[in-house]
Short mmCIF file of C-alpha atoms in Angstrom, two decimals:
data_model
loop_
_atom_site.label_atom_id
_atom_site.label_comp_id
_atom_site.label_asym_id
_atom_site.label_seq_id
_atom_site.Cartn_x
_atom_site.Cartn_y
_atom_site.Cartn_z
CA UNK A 1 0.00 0.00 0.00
CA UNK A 2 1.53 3.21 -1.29
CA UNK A 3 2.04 6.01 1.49
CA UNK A 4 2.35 8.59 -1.34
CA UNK A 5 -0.45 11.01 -2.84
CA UNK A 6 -0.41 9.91 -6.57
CA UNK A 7 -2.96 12.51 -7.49
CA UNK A 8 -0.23 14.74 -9.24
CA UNK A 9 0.09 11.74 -11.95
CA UNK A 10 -3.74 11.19 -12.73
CA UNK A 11 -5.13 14.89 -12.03
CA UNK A 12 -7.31 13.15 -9.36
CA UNK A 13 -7.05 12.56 -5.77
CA UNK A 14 -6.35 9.63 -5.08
CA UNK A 15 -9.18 8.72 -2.67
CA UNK A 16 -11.24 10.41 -5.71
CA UNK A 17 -10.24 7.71 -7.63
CA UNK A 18 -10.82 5.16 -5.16
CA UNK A 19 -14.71 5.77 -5.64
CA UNK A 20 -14.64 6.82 -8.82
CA UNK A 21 -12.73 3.44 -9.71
CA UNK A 22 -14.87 0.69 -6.37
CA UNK A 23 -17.84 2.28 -8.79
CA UNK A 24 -17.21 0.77 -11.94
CA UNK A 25 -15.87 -2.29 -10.59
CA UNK A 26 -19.46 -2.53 -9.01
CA UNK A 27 -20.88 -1.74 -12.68
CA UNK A 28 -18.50 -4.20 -14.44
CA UNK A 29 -19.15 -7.19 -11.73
CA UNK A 30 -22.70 -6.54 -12.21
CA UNK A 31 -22.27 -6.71 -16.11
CA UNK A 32 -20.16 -9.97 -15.81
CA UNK A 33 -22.46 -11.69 -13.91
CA UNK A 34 -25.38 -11.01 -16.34
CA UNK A 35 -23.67 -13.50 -18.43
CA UNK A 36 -22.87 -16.34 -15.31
CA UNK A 37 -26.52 -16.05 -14.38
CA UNK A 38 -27.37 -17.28 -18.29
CA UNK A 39 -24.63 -19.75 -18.04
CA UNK A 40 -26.24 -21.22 -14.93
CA UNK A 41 -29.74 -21.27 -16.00
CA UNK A 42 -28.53 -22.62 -19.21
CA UNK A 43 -27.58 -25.73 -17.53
CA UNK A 44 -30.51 -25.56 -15.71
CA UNK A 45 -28.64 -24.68 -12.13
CA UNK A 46 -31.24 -22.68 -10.60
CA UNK A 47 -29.59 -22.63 -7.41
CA UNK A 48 -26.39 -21.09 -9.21
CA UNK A 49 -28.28 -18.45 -10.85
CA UNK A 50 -29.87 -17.55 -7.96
CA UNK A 51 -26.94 -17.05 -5.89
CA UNK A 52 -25.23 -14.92 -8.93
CA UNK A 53 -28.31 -12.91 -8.92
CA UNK A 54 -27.60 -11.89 -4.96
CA UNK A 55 -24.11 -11.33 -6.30
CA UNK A 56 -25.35 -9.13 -9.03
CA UNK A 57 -27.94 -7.25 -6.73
CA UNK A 58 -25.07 -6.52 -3.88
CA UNK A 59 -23.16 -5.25 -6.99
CA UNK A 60 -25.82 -3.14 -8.30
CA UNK A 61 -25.96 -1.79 -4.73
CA UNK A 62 -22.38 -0.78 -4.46
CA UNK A 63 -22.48 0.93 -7.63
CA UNK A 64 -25.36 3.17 -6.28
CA UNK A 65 -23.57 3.72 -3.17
CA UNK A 66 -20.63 4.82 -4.84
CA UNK A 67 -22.82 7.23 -7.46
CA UNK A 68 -24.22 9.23 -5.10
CA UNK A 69 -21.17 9.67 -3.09
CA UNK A 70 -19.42 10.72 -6.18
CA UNK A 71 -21.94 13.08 -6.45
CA UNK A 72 -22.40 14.23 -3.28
CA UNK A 73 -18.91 15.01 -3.15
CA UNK A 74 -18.45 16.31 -6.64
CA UNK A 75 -21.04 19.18 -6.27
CA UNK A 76 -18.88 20.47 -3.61
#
């Protein structure tokens, strides 16, 4: 774990950048598992699909979180 403010490199703080970057992370895992829910229920693995779809809606849930902090803290 770096000690050092890299904010002077990216133009962004790097805490910023935490949320801006925990946010799409949320948005991409939600994408991904789109496609492991079909690959589940493909096969018929209800009980796989299901749990993806708790994945995807705790995913979908940190992505909020993280939008309206970004821009709660943006409109500063």
């Amino acid at each position: 774990m770096s000690t050092t403010e890299t904010g002077h490199v990216t133009g962004t703080r790097d805490k910023d950048y935490n949320i801006l970057w925990f946010t799409e992370a949320c948005l991409d895992n939600a994408l991904r598992l789109e496609s492991y829910i079909a690959d589940a229920e493909r096969d018929g693995d209800q009980e796989l699909a299901e749990f993806f779809r708790k994945a995807q809606g705790e995913s979908q849930k940190g992505a909020e979180q993280g939008k309206r902090l970004l821009a709660s803290r943006l409109t500063k």
